[in-house]
Coordinates of C-alpha atoms and ligand atoms in Angstrom, one line a residue:
X20 CA 0.1 -0.1 -0.1
X21 CA 1.4 3.1 -1.0
X22 CA -0.9 5.3 2.3
X23 CA -0.7 8.8 1.8
X24 CA 2.4 8.4 -0.1
X25 CA 2.8 12.0 -2.3
X26 CA 3.8 11.5 -6.4
X27 CA 4.4 13.7 -8.5
X28 CA 3.9 12.6 -11.3
X29 CA 4.8 13.8 -15.1
X30 CA 3.5 13.5 -18.1
X31 CA 5.4 13.1 -20.8
X32 CA 4.2 13.4 -24.8
X33 CA 4.1 9.8 -26.0
X34 CA 1.8 6.9 -27.2
X35 CA 1.7 5.7 -23.7
X36 CA 0.2 8.2 -21.6
X37 CA -2.9 6.5 -22.2
X38 CA -1.6 3.8 -19.2
X39 CA -0.8 6.9 -16.8
X40 CA -4.9 7.7 -16.9
X41 CA -4.7 4.4 -15.8
X42 CA -1.0 4.8 -13.4
X43 CA -3.0 7.2 -11.9
X44 CA -6.0 6.0 -10.9
X45 CA -4.2 3.0 -9.0
X46 CA -1.8 5.4 -7.1
X47 CA -4.9 7.0 -5.6
X48 CA -6.8 3.5 -5.2
X49 CA -3.4 2.8 -2.8
X50 CA -4.1 5.1 -0.9
X51 CA -1.5 8.2 -2.8
X52 CA -1.7 11.1 -3.7
X53 CA -0.2 12.7 -7.0
X54 CA 0.3 15.7 -8.8
X55 CA -0.4 15.5 -12.5
X56 CA 2.7 18.2 -14.3
X57 CA 2.2 17.3 -18.2
X58 CA 4.9 18.9 -21.2
X59 CA 3.0 20.6 -23.5
X60 CA 3.8 16.8 -25.6
X61 CA 1.3 15.0 -24.0
X62 CA -1.3 17.3 -24.3
X63 CA -1.2 15.9 -27.5
X64 CA -2.3 11.9 -26.2
X65 CA -4.5 12.8 -23.4
X66 CA -5.6 15.7 -21.7
X67 CA -5.6 17.1 -19.2
X68 CA -9.6 17.3 -18.3
X69 CA -9.1 13.8 -17.7
X70 CA -5.5 13.9 -16.4
X71 CA -6.6 16.4 -13.5
X72 CA -10.8 14.6 -12.7
X73 CA -8.9 10.7 -12.4
X74 CA -5.9 12.2 -9.8
X75 CA -8.8 14.8 -8.6
X76 CA -6.2 17.6 -8.7
X77 CA -4.9 20.4 -10.4
X78 CA -2.7 19.5 -13.3
X79 CA 0.4 21.8 -13.3
X80 CA 1.2 22.7 -17.3
X81 CA 3.1 25.5 -17.4
X82 CA 6.4 27.2 -15.9
X83 CA 6.0 30.7 -16.5
X84 CA 1.9 30.4 -14.8
X85 CA 1.6 33.4 -13.0
X86 CA -1.4 31.2 -10.6
X87 CA 0.5 28.7 -10.2
X88 CA 3.4 30.9 -9.1
X89 CA 1.5 31.9 -6.4
X90 CA -0.3 29.9 -4.9
X91 CA 2.4 26.9 -5.4
X92 CA 5.8 28.7 -7.4
X93 CA 7.5 25.9 -9.2
X94 CA 10.5 24.9 -6.6
X95 CA 8.2 24.4 -3.6
X96 CA 5.9 21.7 -6.4
X97 CA 9.2 20.1 -7.1
X98 CA 10.1 19.6 -3.1
X99 CA 6.0 18.5 -2.3
X100 CA 6.3 14.7 -3.1
X101 CA 8.0 11.8 -2.0
X102 CA 8.7 10.2 -5.3
X103 CA 8.8 12.1 -8.8
X104 CA 7.5 9.6 -11.3
X105 CA 8.0 9.7 -15.1
X106 CA 5.7 8.4 -17.1
X107 CA 6.2 8.1 -20.7
X108 CA 9.7 9.3 -20.4
X109 CA 10.6 10.0 -23.6
X110 CA 13.7 9.9 -25.1
X111 CA 13.0 13.9 -25.7
X112 CA 13.1 14.1 -22.0
X113 CA 15.2 12.0 -20.9
X114 CA 18.1 13.3 -23.1
X115 CA 16.9 16.4 -21.2
X116 CA 17.8 14.8 -18.0
X117 CA 20.5 13.7 -18.7
X118 CA 21.6 17.1 -19.6
X119 CA 20.5 19.5 -17.3
X120 CA 18.2 21.1 -19.7
X121 CA 15.2 23.1 -17.7
X122 CA 13.1 24.8 -21.0
X123 CA 9.5 23.9 -19.4
X124 CA 7.8 23.3 -16.4
X125 CA 8.4 19.1 -16.4
X126 CA 12.4 19.7 -17.1
X127 CA 12.4 22.2 -14.2
X128 CA 10.8 20.5 -12.1
X129 CA 13.4 17.9 -12.4
X130 CA 16.4 19.9 -12.1
X131 CA 15.4 21.4 -8.7
X132 CA 14.0 18.2 -6.8
X133 CA 15.8 17.1 -4.2
X134 CA 13.1 13.3 -4.8
X135 CA 14.3 10.4 -5.7
X136 CA 13.0 10.2 -9.9
X137 CA 12.0 7.6 -11.1
X138 CA 11.4 6.7 -14.8
X139 CA 9.7 4.8 -17.0
X140 CA 11.0 5.1 -20.7
X141 CA 8.6 4.3 -23.5
X142 CA 9.6 6.0 -26.6
X143 CA 10.5 3.1 -31.1
X144 CA 12.7 0.2 -30.2
X145 CA 15.2 2.3 -32.2
X146 CA 14.9 5.4 -30.9
X147 CA 15.6 3.3 -27.7
X148 CA 18.7 1.4 -28.8
X149 CA 20.0 4.8 -30.4
X150 CA 23.7 5.5 -28.1
X151 CA 22.3 8.4 -27.5
X152 CA 19.7 7.0 -25.3
X153 CA 22.2 4.6 -24.3
X154 CA 24.5 7.2 -23.4
X155 CA 22.0 9.4 -21.2
X156 CA 20.5 6.2 -20.1
X157 CA 23.4 5.1 -18.8
X158 CA 24.4 8.9 -17.5
X159 CA 20.7 9.7 -15.8
X160 CA 21.4 5.4 -14.2
X161 CA 25.1 7.3 -13.2
X162 CA 23.2 10.0 -11.5
X163 CA 21.0 7.3 -9.0
X164 CA 18.0 7.9 -11.2
X165 CA 15.1 5.1 -10.8
X166 CA 14.2 3.1 -14.1
X167 CA 11.8 1.1 -14.7
X168 CA 10.7 -0.7 -17.8
X169 CA 10.5 -0.5 -20.1
X170 CA 9.7 -3.6 -21.6
X171 CA 10.4 -5.4 -24.8
X172 CA 6.9 -6.1 -26.8
X173 CA 4.8 -4.8 -30.1
X174 CA 4.5 -1.5 -30.0
X175 CA 1.5 1.3 -31.2
X176 CA 4.4 2.4 -34.4
X177 CA 4.2 -2.1 -36.1
X178 CA 7.6 -2.2 -34.5
X179 CA 8.5 -5.1 -32.1
X180 CA 11.3 -4.8 -29.4
X181 CA 12.4 -3.1 -26.3
X182 CA 11.0 0.0 -25.9
X183 CA 6.9 -0.2 -25.2
X184 CA 6.6 1.5 -21.6
X185 CA 6.1 -1.1 -18.3
X186 CA 2.5 -2.5 -17.4
X187 CA 1.4 -0.1 -14.9
X188 CA 1.0 -3.1 -12.1
X189 CA 4.9 -3.1 -12.8
X190 CA 5.5 0.4 -12.0
X191 CA 3.7 0.1 -9.2
X192 CA 5.7 -2.5 -7.8
X193 CA 8.6 -0.4 -8.7
X194 CA 7.0 2.9 -6.7
X195 CA 7.1 1.2 -3.8
X196 CA 10.3 -0.8 -4.1
X197 CA 11.5 3.2 -4.1
X198 CA 8.9 4.1 -1.4
X199 CA 9.8 1.3 1.0
X200 CA 10.6 1.2 4.2
X201 CA 12.5 -2.6 4.0
X202 CA 15.9 -3.1 6.2
X203 CA 17.5 -2.8 3.1
X204 CA 16.4 0.1 2.3
X205 CA 19.3 3.1 1.6
X206 CA 21.4 0.3 -0.1
X207 CA 22.2 -0.4 -3.1
X208 CA 23.2 -4.2 -4.5
X209 CA 24.2 -5.9 -7.8
X210 CA 22.6 -8.9 -9.0
X211 CA 23.9 -10.6 -12.4
X212 CA 21.9 -13.8 -13.9
X213 CA 21.3 -15.7 -16.6
X214 CA 23.5 -17.1 -19.1
X215 CA 25.0 -15.5 -21.7
X216 CA 25.1 -16.0 -25.4
X217 CA 28.6 -16.1 -27.4
X218 CA 28.1 -15.4 -30.9
X219 CA 29.8 -18.0 -32.8
X220 CA 28.7 -15.8 -36.7
X221 CA 25.2 -13.5 -36.2
X222 CA 22.4 -16.8 -36.2
X223 CA 24.4 -19.3 -34.2
X224 CA 25.7 -18.8 -30.6
X225 CA 27.3 -20.7 -27.6
X226 CA 25.6 -20.7 -24.5
X227 CA 23.9 -22.2 -21.0
X228 CA 21.1 -24.3 -19.5
X229 CA 20.4 -21.4 -16.7
X230 CA 16.9 -20.1 -16.6
X231 CA 17.9 -17.7 -14.5
X232 CA 14.9 -18.6 -11.9
X233 CA 16.5 -17.9 -9.0
X234 CA 19.3 -14.9 -9.5
X235 CA 15.0 -13.4 -10.5
X236 CA 14.0 -14.2 -8.0
X237 CA 16.7 -13.3 -5.1
X238 CA 17.1 -10.0 -6.9
X239 CA 12.6 -10.0 -6.0
X240 CA 13.4 -10.7 -2.2
X241 CA 16.3 -8.2 -2.5
X242 CA 13.7 -5.2 -3.5
X243 CA 11.5 -6.3 -0.9
X244 CA 13.6 -5.5 1.5
X245 CA 13.1 -2.3 -0.4
X246 CA 17.1 -2.7 -1.9
X247 CA 17.8 -0.4 -4.7
X248 CA 18.5 -4.0 -6.8
X249 CA 20.9 -3.1 -10.5
X250 CA 20.3 -6.6 -12.3
X251 CA 21.9 -7.8 -15.0
X252 CA 20.4 -10.4 -16.7
X253 CA 21.6 -12.7 -19.6
X254 CA 18.6 -14.0 -22.3
X255 CA 16.7 -15.7 -19.2
X256 CA 13.7 -17.7 -20.2
X257 CA 12.2 -16.1 -17.4
X258 CA 11.5 -12.7 -17.0
X259 CA 13.3 -9.9 -14.9
X260 CA 11.3 -9.1 -11.9
X261 CA 9.5 -5.7 -11.3
X262 CA 10.6 -2.8 -8.8
X263 CA 14.2 -3.6 -10.4
X264 CA 17.0 -1.9 -12.6
X265 CA 16.7 -4.3 -15.1
X266 CA 20.0 -3.7 -17.4
X267 CA 20.1 -6.6 -20.8
X268 CA 23.7 -7.6 -21.8
X269 CA 24.2 -11.0 -23.9
X270 CA 28.0 -11.9 -23.6
X271 CA 30.0 -11.8 -20.5
X272 CA 32.5 -9.0 -21.9
X273 CA 29.0 -6.6 -22.0
X274 CA 27.4 -8.6 -18.6
X275 CA 31.6 -7.4 -17.3
X276 CA 30.9 -4.1 -18.6
X277 CA 28.1 -3.7 -17.5
X278 CA 28.8 -4.4 -13.4
X279 CA 31.7 -2.1 -13.3
X280 CA 28.9 1.0 -14.8
X281 CA 26.9 -0.6 -11.4
X282 CA 28.9 0.2 -9.1
X283 CA 29.7 1.8 -6.0
X284 CA 27.0 -0.6 -4.3
X285 CA 27.5 -2.5 -0.7
X286 CA 26.9 -5.9 -1.9
X287 CA 27.3 -7.6 -5.2
X288 CA 25.7 -10.7 -5.4
X289 CA 26.8 -13.9 -8.5
X290 CA 24.2 -15.8 -10.0
X291 CA 25.1 -15.5 -13.7
X292 CA 26.2 -18.6 -15.4
X293 CA 28.3 -16.6 -17.8
X294 CA 30.7 -18.1 -20.3
X295 CA 33.9 -18.9 -19.6
X296 CA 34.8 -18.9 -23.3
X297 CA 33.7 -17.0 -26.9
X298 CA 34.4 -17.8 -29.5
X299 CA 38.3 -15.3 -30.8
X300 CA 36.8 -16.0 -35.1
X301 CA 33.4 -15.2 -34.5
X302 CA 32.6 -14.4 -38.4
X303 CA 31.1 -11.2 -39.2
X304 CA 28.4 -13.1 -41.8
X305 CA 26.7 -16.0 -41.2
X306 CA 29.6 -19.1 -41.6
X307 CA 28.0 -22.0 -44.9
X308 CA 28.3 -24.9 -45.7
X309 CA 31.5 -25.4 -47.9
X310 CA 30.9 -28.5 -49.1
X311 CA 34.0 -30.0 -48.0
X312 CA 33.1 -32.0 -45.8
X313 CA 34.8 -30.1 -43.6
X314 CA 33.6 -28.3 -40.4
X315 CA 35.3 -25.3 -39.4
X316 CA 37.2 -24.8 -36.4
X317 CA 36.5 -22.2 -33.6
X318 CA 39.7 -20.7 -31.7
X319 CA 38.1 -20.0 -28.0
X320 CA 39.5 -17.1 -25.4
X321 CA 38.8 -17.1 -22.1
X322 CA 36.3 -14.8 -21.2
X323 CA 36.8 -11.9 -18.0
X324 CA 36.2 -13.0 -14.2
X325 CA 33.6 -10.9 -13.2
X326 CA 33.1 -12.0 -10.0
X327 CA 36.7 -12.7 -9.5
X328 CA 37.4 -8.6 -10.7
X329 CA 34.9 -7.2 -8.2
X330 CA 36.0 -9.3 -5.1
X331 CA 39.9 -8.2 -6.4
X332 CA 38.4 -4.8 -6.7
X333 CA 40.5 -3.4 -3.7
X334 CA 38.8 0.5 -3.1
X335 CA 35.0 0.5 -4.4
X336 CA 35.0 -3.1 -3.3
X337 CA 31.5 -4.2 -2.0
X338 CA 31.3 -5.1 1.4
X339 CA 29.8 -8.2 0.7
X340 CA 30.2 -10.1 -2.8
X341 CA 28.5 -13.4 -3.4
X342 CA 29.2 -15.7 -5.3
X343 CA 27.6 -19.6 -7.4
X344 CA 29.0 -22.5 -7.9
X345 CA 27.4 -25.0 -10.2
X346 CA 29.2 -28.1 -9.6
X347 CA 28.4 -31.7 -10.7
X348 CA 30.9 -33.2 -8.3
X349 CA 32.1 -33.2 -5.2
X350 CA 30.5 -30.0 -4.7
X351 CA 31.7 -28.9 -1.2
X352 CA 35.3 -29.0 -2.0
X353 CA 35.6 -27.7 -5.8
X354 CA 33.3 -24.2 -4.0
X355 CA 35.6 -24.1 -1.0
X356 CA 37.9 -23.6 -3.4
X357 CA 36.0 -21.8 -6.2
X358 CA 35.5 -19.3 -3.2
X359 CA 39.5 -18.7 -2.7
X360 CA 40.3 -18.3 -5.7
X361 CA 38.5 -15.6 -6.7
X362 CA 38.5 -13.8 -3.4
X363 CA 34.4 -13.6 -2.6
X364 CA 33.1 -13.8 0.2
X365 CA 29.9 -16.4 0.1
X366 CA 29.8 -19.4 -2.4
X367 CA 26.4 -19.9 -2.9
X368 CA 26.8 -24.1 -4.2
X369 CA 25.0 -25.9 -5.7
X370 CA 24.9 -29.7 -7.5
X371 CA 23.4 -29.3 -11.0
X372 CA 23.5 -32.8 -11.9
X373 CA 21.0 -33.9 -14.6
X374 CA 19.3 -36.1 -12.1
X375 CA 19.0 -33.2 -9.4
X376 CA 16.5 -31.3 -12.0
X377 CA 17.7 -28.4 -10.4
X378 CA 19.3 -26.8 -13.6
X379 CA 15.3 -25.7 -15.3
X380 CA 13.5 -26.5 -12.5
X381 CA 11.3 -24.9 -10.0
X382 CA 13.4 -26.2 -6.4
X383 CA 17.3 -25.6 -5.4
X384 CA 19.5 -27.2 -2.9
X385 CA 22.4 -24.3 -2.2
X386 CA 25.2 -25.4 -0.2
X387 CA 26.9 -22.3 1.9
X388 CA 29.8 -21.6 1.8
X389 CA 31.3 -18.8 4.0
X390 CA 33.9 -18.0 6.6
X391 CA 32.4 -19.9 9.0
X392 CA 32.6 -23.2 6.3
X393 CA 30.1 -24.8 5.1
X394 CA 26.4 -24.5 5.7
X395 CA 24.4 -27.5 3.7
X396 CA 19.6 -26.3 3.5
X397 CA 17.2 -28.3 2.2
X398 CA 15.5 -29.0 -0.1
X399 CA 13.1 -25.6 -1.1
X400 CA 11.4 -23.4 -3.9
X401 CA 13.4 -21.5 -5.7
X402 CA 12.2 -18.0 -4.4
X403 CA 12.2 -19.2 -0.8
X404 CA 16.4 -19.9 -1.1
X405 CA 16.4 -16.2 -2.0
X406 CA 14.1 -14.6 0.7
X407 CA 17.0 -16.6 3.0
X408 CA 19.5 -15.1 1.5
X409 CA 18.4 -12.6 1.4
X410 CA 17.6 -12.0 4.4
X411 CA 21.0 -13.2 5.1
X412 CA 22.8 -11.0 3.3
X413 CA 20.8 -7.5 5.1
X414 CA 22.1 -9.3 8.5
X415 CA 25.8 -8.9 6.9
X416 CA 25.5 -5.6 5.5
X417 CA 24.0 -5.1 9.3
X418 CA 20.5 -4.0 7.9
X419 CA 18.5 -7.8 9.0
Ligands
LIG507 N1 31.4 -15.3 -12.7 C1 31.8 -14.4 -13.8 N2 32.2 -14.7 -15.4 C2 32.6 -15.6 -15.6 C3 32.7 -16.5 -15.0 C4 32.1 -16.9 -14.0 O1 31.3 -14.0 -12.8 N3 33.4 -15.5 -16.9 C5 30.8 -16.2 -11.8 C6 29.4 -17.2 -11.7 O2 28.1 -15.7 -12.0 C7 29.7 -18.0 -11.0 C8 31.2 -17.6 -10.3 O3 31.8 -17.1 -11.2 O4 29.3 -16.6 -9.4 C9 31.6 -18.9 -10.8 O5 31.1 -19.7 -11.7 P1 31.9 -20.6 -12.7 O6 32.0 -21.1 -13.7 O7 31.2 -22.5 -12.2 O8 33.3 -21.1 -11.8 P2 34.6 -20.7 -13.0 O9 35.6 -20.5 -12.8 O10 34.9 -21.2 -14.5 O11 34.6 -22.3 -12.4 P3 34.8 -24.1 -13.2 O12 34.1 -23.2 -14.7 O13 35.7 -25.1 -13.2 O14 34.0 -24.9 -12.2

């Protein structure tokens, strides 16, 4: 519930603005009050009248409105909220935020606020993938702006891909997480998850069977304790949780880069099944059979060890660094050796022999390796394992 929480909702000019009306309604159903601000472009998509009616409040639209300024100046407006939400956050609004523009009411409020800002991006897939938008996104992340979405799917413009505004309930989960009072409030945790795909050529890749289920459950459990979660995920088969900052990557090298960009963090949890090697001689165009009957020889190069890199980073190292070990033999001995080799604080080890049904399944049976030795946990559903682990992480950070 969001009882008595005050949300300043900035509505940008995109087709997804229609979803903001539903967002207002649902926020109010949960007990929040919503003060809407509309950009000029937003008014092309939804009317100030319907926005105002649903919010049961005046809509703020103009930086130079003398009546508004007399009643509540824009500085005060930007601060009289618990959270500033931008939905939809268009490419233009994100660019303005990243570069500090203040040339209309929305951008001025975003510059003047002393509150946390959560954005729900929405735009055409090409605009989302454009290097300029991705640069702006990275800057906003660095500034501590919370990001909800975007989702992947069919878009109003007829294209398919990432760029669709998150579903309203997912934005509300993100708002809930941002305003939550859990024990991990104010802590930042990086979680890696899923497999990586290492290309052989533009249509083929090397992957593994990780579904991303355990990393996803862990990110959700940490979010539920109030943590801010940067969720760096490879192409997983389960959808990422709502209310966390999702950074999608494909290769181990991209995962390493995304993790480096997500620092500083209080804890970093490496649940991803990262490919140990990449194809060094990957082809830029599709490899063809040449009729000779000989298969192409792939050459491999070792990928950077992301976990070891963070565990051994010296200054700026997260207080708690946790690795996972998927083993098929001598689980405790191998995992204990891995913990020492990689210099991480804990290893969450499990037996992934096919007969256990753990890889790709719904349950997990882990051994937690810490300074105090090996602790065997019972076989539990993956989300239960996640809750136990999240609570142990909170305790280790002094937030339990
Ligand atoms: N890991 C990582 N980056 C890599 C490889 C692994 O961050 N390039 C992390 C995984 O996310 C996991 C842990 O390291 O938390 C263990 O991964 P694993 O592949 O089992 O470790 P290896 O050192 O490759 O050990 P081995 O191949 O002997 O099993």
